Amino acid sequence: MLMHPNTTEAYDLFHNGTLALAEVERNGIRIDMDFLNEQRRRLTKKIKMTEKDFKISAFYKEWQRSTRTPVNINSDVQLARYLYKHKQIEPSKTTKSGKGSTDDETLKALKIPELDKLLRIRKLKKIRDTYLESFAREEVNGLLHPNFLLNFVRTFRGSSANPNFQNVPKREQEAMLITRKCLFPRVGHRLMELDFGSLEVRIAAAYHKDPTMLKYLREGHDMHGDIAKQIFFLDKFDKSIPSHDKLRKAAKNGFVFAEFYGDWYKKCAANLACTWGQLPKGKWKSGQGILFEDGHSLADHLKQNGIGSLSAFEDHLEKIEEHFWNKRFPVYRDWKETHWKKYQQTGYIDFYTGFRCSGLMSKNDVINYPVQGAAFHCLLWALIRINFLLKQYKMESRIIGQIHDAIVFDVHPDEVEDVIRISKKEMVELLPKHYSWINTPLTVEADLGPVDGSWASLKSYKIS
DNA sequence: GGAACTCGCCAC
DNA sequence: AAACGTGGCGAGTTCC
């Protein structure tokens, strides 16, 4: 596949972006090596103990008896051979190459208690070896200087390496609290993140201009709530009820975004019911799945609406998908088709930001690339401007990182409001003037840490 | 003994 | 007709 900036504007964006990101890289982020080393030791101890525990189990002994060579408990190849060849267990999932999978989900489904120890070891090693070790390797004078690169990604997004600043654990609490507690602002400063609200959805809307989607984005209605209502038969939807919020998140991540990216109802159904709804494959029994506040279970609730199994839920979601594209967002659907046809005729796709990809691409690629890429270019444009202004105003605050649709700052406590004001102006006011094809209002969300607080201590901060 | 591969898993 | 996009990176394994 060939890719290139196709306008001077696109070329300039990457030229200035490279210079700005080089400064971001030079700024760096403070790292607490004492805490890191303490966690390294603690994890090593835990891993050793769990390994010991695992090795006295009947499961391990049987595994070792099954083969002549010494077992390496870290080898998924050996584990798959033992489980699926020797013990003849049927895996619930296979890998791309058709072998039985040994990922977290598949091993948990086997309900072999000893395997939980193996998964625990895998998780602890991930934290220690992928994150802490790479942080330690890259530390210079108490700072990390992650690389931010613009020349690797097919969609013209950025990437990060040495260490990768863009995939530090956030959702899973244990991993988050170990890794992010290593990273700090400079002494007396605060960490702050500013990110665009639902940027990719807004950029997609600029391409397809679906009136229903534009209405959602312009009037701030809750699209994910509406879809959750429809998928899960909720007649009174209320985001502030925890169970409803759970189902809303499920609809958002397990269906809406998946459909936007090109997934289809069958995979979404399994994911929604099993991963998000905690229901089993096959038939459902009373009391199974996540619980509502009144004690009812998701299985009971769906049964009341005529759905008592995964296959019935699949049929239900097929209808939802049909409605989603043909009734709710038909103009979005039509854009996907005409955009795909255009690529098939010309052999390339143009981004609104002036970049061009040509060569062999799948349909999903053709639909996703210009959205993902242009969304990042919005962030990069704002980052270049904000970086320039912080220097021009001789401020103490610095940009120290970039995560696709977010900018990470190391801010002087007296400059918090100024940095927000300056950034907000660039992100929501001037950016849509520069890229006049943006057709919905942009929003900024802030997360702020206390003075000398680590990256684990950021809290949502209301922008005035 | 290193390159290239698979697999798993972290982020958006 | 087919079936979710982009990365980085570690460990194990296989190839040469």
PDB file of C-alpha atoms in Angstrom, chain A residues 263-464:
ATOM      1  CA  ASP A 263     -18.321  -5.885  12.693  1.00  0.00           C
ATOM      2  CA  TRP A 264     -21.568  -7.845  12.279  1.00  0.00           C
ATOM      3  CA  TYR A 265     -24.433  -8.941  14.485  1.00  0.00           C
ATOM      4  CA  LYS A 266     -23.344 -12.516  15.180  1.00  0.00           C
ATOM      5  CA  LYS A 267     -20.059 -11.576  16.799  1.00  0.00           C
ATOM      6  CA  CYS A 268     -21.701  -8.657  18.559  1.00  0.00           C
ATOM      7  CA  ALA A 269     -24.420 -10.907  19.981  1.00  0.00           C
ATOM      8  CA  ALA A 270     -21.952 -13.325  21.568  1.00  0.00           C
ATOM      9  CA  ASN A 271     -19.831 -10.482  22.891  1.00  0.00           C
ATOM     10  CA  LEU A 272     -22.807  -8.555  24.279  1.00  0.00           C
ATOM     11  CA  ALA A 273     -24.448 -11.528  25.962  1.00  0.00           C
ATOM     12  CA  CYS A 274     -21.384 -13.365  27.268  1.00  0.00           C
ATOM     13  CA  THR A 275     -18.681 -10.759  27.904  1.00  0.00           C
ATOM     14  CA  TRP A 276     -20.855  -7.791  28.819  1.00  0.00           C
ATOM     15  CA  GLY A 277     -24.007  -9.499  30.073  1.00  0.00           C
ATOM     16  CA  GLN A 278     -22.192 -12.407  31.785  1.00  0.00           C
ATOM     17  CA  LEU A 279     -24.547 -14.956  30.255  1.00  0.00           C
ATOM     18  CA  PRO A 280     -23.431 -18.424  29.103  1.00  0.00           C
ATOM     19  CA  LYS A 281     -23.412 -19.699  25.544  1.00  0.00           C
ATOM     20  CA  GLY A 282     -26.452 -21.803  24.641  1.00  0.00           C
ATOM     21  CA  LYS A 283     -29.614 -21.793  26.793  1.00  0.00           C
ATOM     22  CA  TRP A 284     -30.049 -19.408  29.694  1.00  0.00           C
ATOM     23  CA  LYS A 285     -31.378 -20.258  33.156  1.00  0.00           C
ATOM     24  CA  SER A 286     -33.230 -18.033  35.592  1.00  0.00           C
ATOM     25  CA  GLY A 287     -30.905 -15.874  37.719  1.00  0.00           C
ATOM     26  CA  GLN A 288     -28.029 -15.831  35.211  1.00  0.00           C
ATOM     27  CA  GLY A 289     -26.309 -12.691  33.908  1.00  0.00           C
ATOM     28  CA  ILE A 290     -25.933  -9.237  35.408  1.00  0.00           C
ATOM     29  CA  LEU A 291     -28.519  -8.212  37.978  1.00  0.00           C
ATOM     30  CA  PHE A 292     -30.966  -5.336  37.995  1.00  0.00           C
ATOM     31  CA  GLU A 293     -31.482  -3.282  41.153  1.00  0.00           C
ATOM     32  CA  ASP A 294     -34.737  -5.114  41.967  1.00  0.00           C
ATOM     33  CA  GLY A 295     -32.934  -8.474  41.989  1.00  0.00           C
ATOM     34  CA  HIS A 296     -34.102  -9.577  38.529  1.00  0.00           C
ATOM     35  CA  SER A 297     -31.410 -11.058  36.316  1.00  0.00           C
ATOM     36  CA  LEU A 298     -30.685 -10.238  32.692  1.00  0.00           C
ATOM     37  CA  ALA A 299     -31.620 -13.810  31.725  1.00  0.00           C
ATOM     38  CA  ASP A 300     -35.066 -13.416  33.347  1.00  0.00           C
ATOM     39  CA  HIS A 301     -35.569 -10.023  31.766  1.00  0.00           C
ATOM     40  CA  LEU A 302     -34.693 -11.238  28.270  1.00  0.00           C
ATOM     41  CA  LYS A 303     -36.817 -14.371  28.742  1.00  0.00           C
ATOM     42  CA  GLN A 304     -39.820 -12.145  29.510  1.00  0.00           C
ATOM     43  CA  ASN A 305     -39.228 -10.654  26.089  1.00  0.00           C
ATOM     44  CA  GLY A 306     -39.091 -14.013  24.370  1.00  0.00           C
ATOM     45  CA  ILE A 307     -35.315 -14.507  24.312  1.00  0.00           C
ATOM     46  CA  GLY A 308     -34.012 -17.496  26.244  1.00  0.00           C
ATOM     47  CA  SER A 309     -30.756 -18.423  24.540  1.00  0.00           C
ATOM     48  CA  LEU A 310     -27.768 -17.007  22.704  1.00  0.00           C
ATOM     49  CA  SER A 311     -29.151 -18.112  19.346  1.00  0.00           C
ATOM     50  CA  ALA A 312     -32.449 -16.323  20.032  1.00  0.00           C
ATOM     51  CA  PHE A 313     -30.442 -13.235  21.025  1.00  0.00           C
ATOM     52  CA  GLU A 314     -28.513 -13.492  17.748  1.00  0.00           C
ATOM     53  CA  ASP A 315     -31.774 -13.436  15.792  1.00  0.00           C
ATOM     54  CA  HIS A 316     -32.874 -10.441  17.835  1.00  0.00           C
ATOM     55  CA  LEU A 317     -29.617  -8.593  17.147  1.00  0.00           C
ATOM     56  CA  GLU A 318     -29.867  -9.348  13.437  1.00  0.00           C
ATOM     57  CA  LYS A 319     -33.093  -7.332  13.413  1.00  0.00           C
ATOM     58  CA  ILE A 320     -31.487  -4.562  15.464  1.00  0.00           C
ATOM     59  CA  GLU A 321     -28.603  -4.403  12.996  1.00  0.00           C
ATOM     60  CA  GLU A 322     -31.012  -4.230  10.074  1.00  0.00           C
ATOM     61  CA  HIS A 323     -32.874  -1.378  11.777  1.00  0.00           C
ATOM     62  CA  PHE A 324     -29.609   0.340  12.769  1.00  0.00           C
ATOM     63  CA  TRP A 325     -28.364   0.700   9.198  1.00  0.00           C
ATOM     64  CA  ASN A 326     -31.572   0.787   7.153  1.00  0.00           C
ATOM     65  CA  LYS A 327     -33.904   2.798   9.380  1.00  0.00           C
ATOM     66  CA  ARG A 328     -31.728   4.714  11.820  1.00  0.00           C
ATOM     67  CA  PHE A 329     -28.658   5.662   9.751  1.00  0.00           C
ATOM     68  CA  PRO A 330     -29.468   4.985   6.059  1.00  0.00           C
ATOM     69  CA  VAL A 331     -27.389   7.931   4.825  1.00  0.00           C
ATOM     70  CA  TYR A 332     -24.375   6.639   6.751  1.00  0.00           C
ATOM     71  CA  ARG A 333     -24.983   3.234   5.117  1.00  0.00           C
ATOM     72  CA  ASP A 334     -25.156   4.812   1.660  1.00  0.00           C
ATOM     73  CA  TRP A 335     -21.914   6.721   2.228  1.00  0.00           C
ATOM     74  CA  LYS A 336     -20.140   3.474   3.074  1.00  0.00           C
ATOM     75  CA  GLU A 337     -21.283   1.976  -0.215  1.00  0.00           C
ATOM     76  CA  THR A 338     -20.498   4.943  -2.475  1.00  0.00           C
ATOM     77  CA  HIS A 339     -17.164   5.524  -0.741  1.00  0.00           C
ATOM     78  CA  TRP A 340     -16.273   1.846  -1.268  1.00  0.00           C
ATOM     79  CA  LYS A 341     -17.359   1.983  -4.940  1.00  0.00           C
ATOM     80  CA  LYS A 342     -15.265   5.087  -5.486  1.00  0.00           C
ATOM     81  CA  TYR A 343     -12.204   3.327  -4.109  1.00  0.00           C
ATOM     82  CA  GLN A 344     -12.840   0.317  -6.324  1.00  0.00           C
ATOM     83  CA  GLN A 345     -12.924   2.613  -9.363  1.00  0.00           C
ATOM     84  CA  THR A 346      -9.959   4.822  -8.530  1.00  0.00           C
ATOM     85  CA  GLY A 347      -7.732   2.586  -6.377  1.00  0.00           C
ATOM     86  CA  TYR A 348      -7.201   5.207  -3.709  1.00  0.00           C
ATOM     87  CA  ILE A 349      -8.949   7.027  -0.877  1.00  0.00           C
ATOM     88  CA  ASP A 350      -8.513  10.689  -0.006  1.00  0.00           C
ATOM     89  CA  PHE A 351      -8.759  11.970   3.554  1.00  0.00           C
ATOM     90  CA  TYR A 352     -10.372  15.311   4.351  1.00  0.00           C
ATOM     91  CA  THR A 353      -6.990  16.280   5.808  1.00  0.00           C
ATOM     92  CA  GLY A 354      -5.191  15.927   2.466  1.00  0.00           C
ATOM     93  CA  PHE A 355      -3.628  12.472   2.809  1.00  0.00           C
ATOM     94  CA  ARG A 356      -4.048   9.700   0.266  1.00  0.00           C
ATOM     95  CA  CYS A 357      -3.861   5.908   0.593  1.00  0.00           C
ATOM     96  CA  SER A 358      -3.666   3.803  -2.529  1.00  0.00           C
ATOM     97  CA  GLY A 359      -3.192   0.106  -3.148  1.00  0.00           C
ATOM     98  CA  LEU A 360      -4.961  -3.005  -1.882  1.00  0.00           C
ATOM     99  CA  MET A 361      -7.387  -2.406   0.978  1.00  0.00           C
ATOM    100  CA  SER A 362     -10.377  -4.278   2.358  1.00  0.00           C
ATOM    101  CA  LYS A 363     -13.813  -2.671   2.571  1.00  0.00           C
ATOM    102  CA  ASN A 364     -13.459  -2.128   6.295  1.00  0.00           C
ATOM    103  CA  ASP A 365     -10.051  -0.524   5.757  1.00  0.00           C
ATOM    104  CA  VAL A 366     -11.464   1.844   3.160  1.00  0.00           C
ATOM    105  CA  ILE A 367     -14.235   2.948   5.533  1.00  0.00           C
ATOM    106  CA  ASN A 368     -12.126   3.163   8.681  1.00  0.00           C
ATOM    107  CA  TYR A 369      -8.840   4.696   7.554  1.00  0.00           C
ATOM    108  CA  PRO A 370     -10.031   8.193   6.580  1.00  0.00           C
ATOM    109  CA  VAL A 371     -12.008   8.466   9.821  1.00  0.00           C
ATOM    110  CA  GLN A 372      -9.291   7.231  12.156  1.00  0.00           C
ATOM    111  CA  GLY A 373      -6.594   9.225  10.363  1.00  0.00           C
ATOM    112  CA  ALA A 374      -8.446  12.538  10.089  1.00  0.00           C
ATOM    113  CA  ALA A 375      -9.482  12.314  13.761  1.00  0.00           C
ATOM    114  CA  PHE A 376      -5.830  12.053  14.741  1.00  0.00           C
ATOM    115  CA  HIS A 377      -4.927  14.942  12.454  1.00  0.00           C
ATOM    116  CA  CYS A 378      -7.341  17.145  14.386  1.00  0.00           C
ATOM    117  CA  LEU A 379      -5.492  16.267  17.573  1.00  0.00           C
ATOM    118  CA  LEU A 380      -2.107  16.842  15.946  1.00  0.00           C
ATOM    119  CA  TRP A 381      -3.124  20.215  14.544  1.00  0.00           C
ATOM    120  CA  ALA A 382      -4.238  21.348  18.028  1.00  0.00           C
ATOM    121  CA  LEU A 383      -1.116  19.904  19.649  1.00  0.00           C
ATOM    122  CA  ILE A 384       1.184  21.864  17.328  1.00  0.00           C
ATOM    123  CA  ARG A 385      -0.685  25.090  18.066  1.00  0.00           C
ATOM    124  CA  ILE A 386      -0.855  24.561  21.835  1.00  0.00           C
ATOM    125  CA  ASN A 387       2.826  23.593  22.009  1.00  0.00           C
ATOM    126  CA  PHE A 388       3.709  26.773  20.129  1.00  0.00           C
ATOM    127  CA  LEU A 389       1.565  28.989  22.368  1.00  0.00           C
ATOM    128  CA  LEU A 390       2.886  27.548  25.646  1.00  0.00           C
ATOM    129  CA  LYS A 391       6.373  28.529  24.503  1.00  0.00           C
ATOM    130  CA  GLN A 392       5.328  31.901  23.147  1.00  0.00           C
ATOM    131  CA  TYR A 393       3.689  32.842  26.451  1.00  0.00           C
ATOM    132  CA  LYS A 394       6.784  31.540  28.274  1.00  0.00           C
ATOM    133  CA  MET A 395       4.704  29.236  30.420  1.00  0.00           C
ATOM    134  CA  GLU A 396       6.119  26.585  32.758  1.00  0.00           C
ATOM    135  CA  SER A 397       3.623  24.007  31.541  1.00  0.00           C
ATOM    136  CA  ARG A 398       4.654  21.452  28.918  1.00  0.00           C
ATOM    137  CA  ILE A 399       3.051  18.839  26.690  1.00  0.00           C
ATOM    138  CA  ILE A 400       4.549  15.472  27.603  1.00  0.00           C
ATOM    139  CA  GLY A 401       2.519  13.025  25.544  1.00  0.00           C
ATOM    140  CA  GLN A 402      -0.189  12.274  23.007  1.00  0.00           C
ATOM    141  CA  ILE A 403      -2.670   9.378  22.965  1.00  0.00           C
ATOM    142  CA  HIS A 404      -4.598   9.489  19.635  1.00  0.00           C
ATOM    143  CA  ASP A 405      -7.377  11.851  20.742  1.00  0.00           C
ATOM    144  CA  ALA A 406      -5.805  13.182  23.942  1.00  0.00           C
ATOM    145  CA  ILE A 407      -2.944  15.488  24.934  1.00  0.00           C
ATOM    146  CA  VAL A 408      -1.084  14.890  28.216  1.00  0.00           C
ATOM    147  CA  PHE A 409       0.325  17.937  30.029  1.00  0.00           C
ATOM    148  CA  ASP A 410       2.722  18.554  32.891  1.00  0.00           C
ATOM    149  CA  VAL A 411       1.227  21.805  34.245  1.00  0.00           C
ATOM    150  CA  HIS A 412       2.343  24.419  36.738  1.00  0.00           C
ATOM    151  CA  PRO A 413      -0.473  24.718  39.346  1.00  0.00           C
ATOM    152  CA  ASP A 414      -0.916  28.456  38.618  1.00  0.00           C
ATOM    153  CA  GLU A 415      -1.368  27.786  34.903  1.00  0.00           C
ATOM    154  CA  VAL A 416      -4.104  25.141  34.947  1.00  0.00           C
ATOM    155  CA  GLU A 417      -6.920  27.462  33.900  1.00  0.00           C
ATOM    156  CA  ASP A 418      -4.733  29.223  31.320  1.00  0.00           C
ATOM    157  CA  VAL A 419      -3.653  25.969  29.691  1.00  0.00           C
ATOM    158  CA  ILE A 420      -7.275  24.826  29.550  1.00  0.00           C
ATOM    159  CA  ARG A 421      -8.437  28.151  28.108  1.00  0.00           C
ATOM    160  CA  ILE A 422      -5.694  28.248  25.467  1.00  0.00           C
ATOM    161  CA  SER A 423      -6.196  24.593  24.528  1.00  0.00           C
ATOM    162  CA  LYS A 424      -9.965  24.783  24.441  1.00  0.00           C
ATOM    163  CA  LYS A 425      -9.802  27.742  22.078  1.00  0.00           C
ATOM    164  CA  GLU A 426      -7.562  25.821  19.685  1.00  0.00           C
ATOM    165  CA  MET A 427      -9.447  22.527  19.975  1.00  0.00           C
ATOM    166  CA  VAL A 428     -13.084  23.601  19.731  1.00  0.00           C
ATOM    167  CA  GLU A 429     -12.970  27.092  18.193  1.00  0.00           C
ATOM    168  CA  LEU A 430     -10.041  27.441  15.803  1.00  0.00           C
ATOM    169  CA  LEU A 431      -9.741  23.814  14.657  1.00  0.00           C
ATOM    170  CA  PRO A 432     -13.222  23.755  13.025  1.00  0.00           C
ATOM    171  CA  LYS A 433     -12.331  27.058  11.352  1.00  0.00           C
ATOM    172  CA  HIS A 434      -9.144  25.519   9.944  1.00  0.00           C
ATOM    173  CA  TYR A 435     -10.864  22.263   8.903  1.00  0.00           C
ATOM    174  CA  SER A 436     -14.129  23.757   7.721  1.00  0.00           C
ATOM    175  CA  TRP A 437     -15.524  20.334   6.754  1.00  0.00           C
ATOM    176  CA  ILE A 438     -16.118  19.632  10.466  1.00  0.00           C
ATOM    177  CA  ASN A 439     -19.902  19.837  10.765  1.00  0.00           C
ATOM    178  CA  THR A 440     -20.652  19.146  14.441  1.00  0.00           C
ATOM    179  CA  PRO A 441     -19.567  21.012  17.578  1.00  0.00           C
ATOM    180  CA  LEU A 442     -16.361  19.679  19.133  1.00  0.00           C
ATOM    181  CA  THR A 443     -15.999  19.199  22.886  1.00  0.00           C
ATOM    182  CA  VAL A 444     -13.057  18.940  25.299  1.00  0.00           C
ATOM    183  CA  GLU A 445     -12.935  16.840  28.451  1.00  0.00           C
ATOM    184  CA  ALA A 446     -10.322  17.301  31.180  1.00  0.00           C
ATOM    185  CA  ASP A 447      -8.729  14.980  33.748  1.00  0.00           C
ATOM    186  CA  LEU A 448      -6.482  16.529  36.371  1.00  0.00           C
ATOM    187  CA  GLY A 449      -4.190  15.141  39.076  1.00  0.00           C
ATOM    188  CA  PRO A 450      -3.223  16.794  42.381  1.00  0.00           C
ATOM    189  CA  VAL A 451       0.127  18.594  42.878  1.00  0.00           C
ATOM    190  CA  ASP A 452       2.843  15.900  42.750  1.00  0.00           C
ATOM    191  CA  GLY A 453       0.164  13.278  42.062  1.00  0.00           C
ATOM    192  CA  SER A 454       0.978  10.282  39.853  1.00  0.00           C
ATOM    193  CA  TRP A 455      -0.701   9.356  36.557  1.00  0.00           C
ATOM    194  CA  ALA A 456      -2.924   7.009  38.564  1.00  0.00           C
ATOM    195  CA  SER A 457      -4.535   9.893  40.465  1.00  0.00           C
ATOM    196  CA  LEU A 458      -6.240  11.859  37.672  1.00  0.00           C
ATOM    197  CA  LYS A 459      -9.861  12.813  38.277  1.00  0.00           C
ATOM    198  CA  SER A 460     -12.419  14.224  35.906  1.00  0.00           C
ATOM    199  CA  TYR A 461     -12.205  18.030  36.081  1.00  0.00           C
ATOM    200  CA  LYS A 462     -15.079  20.270  35.114  1.00  0.00           C
ATOM    201  CA  ILE A 463     -14.153  22.856  32.508  1.00  0.00           C
ATOM    202  CA  SER A 464     -15.875  26.172  33.165  1.00  0.00           C
TER     203      SER A 464
END
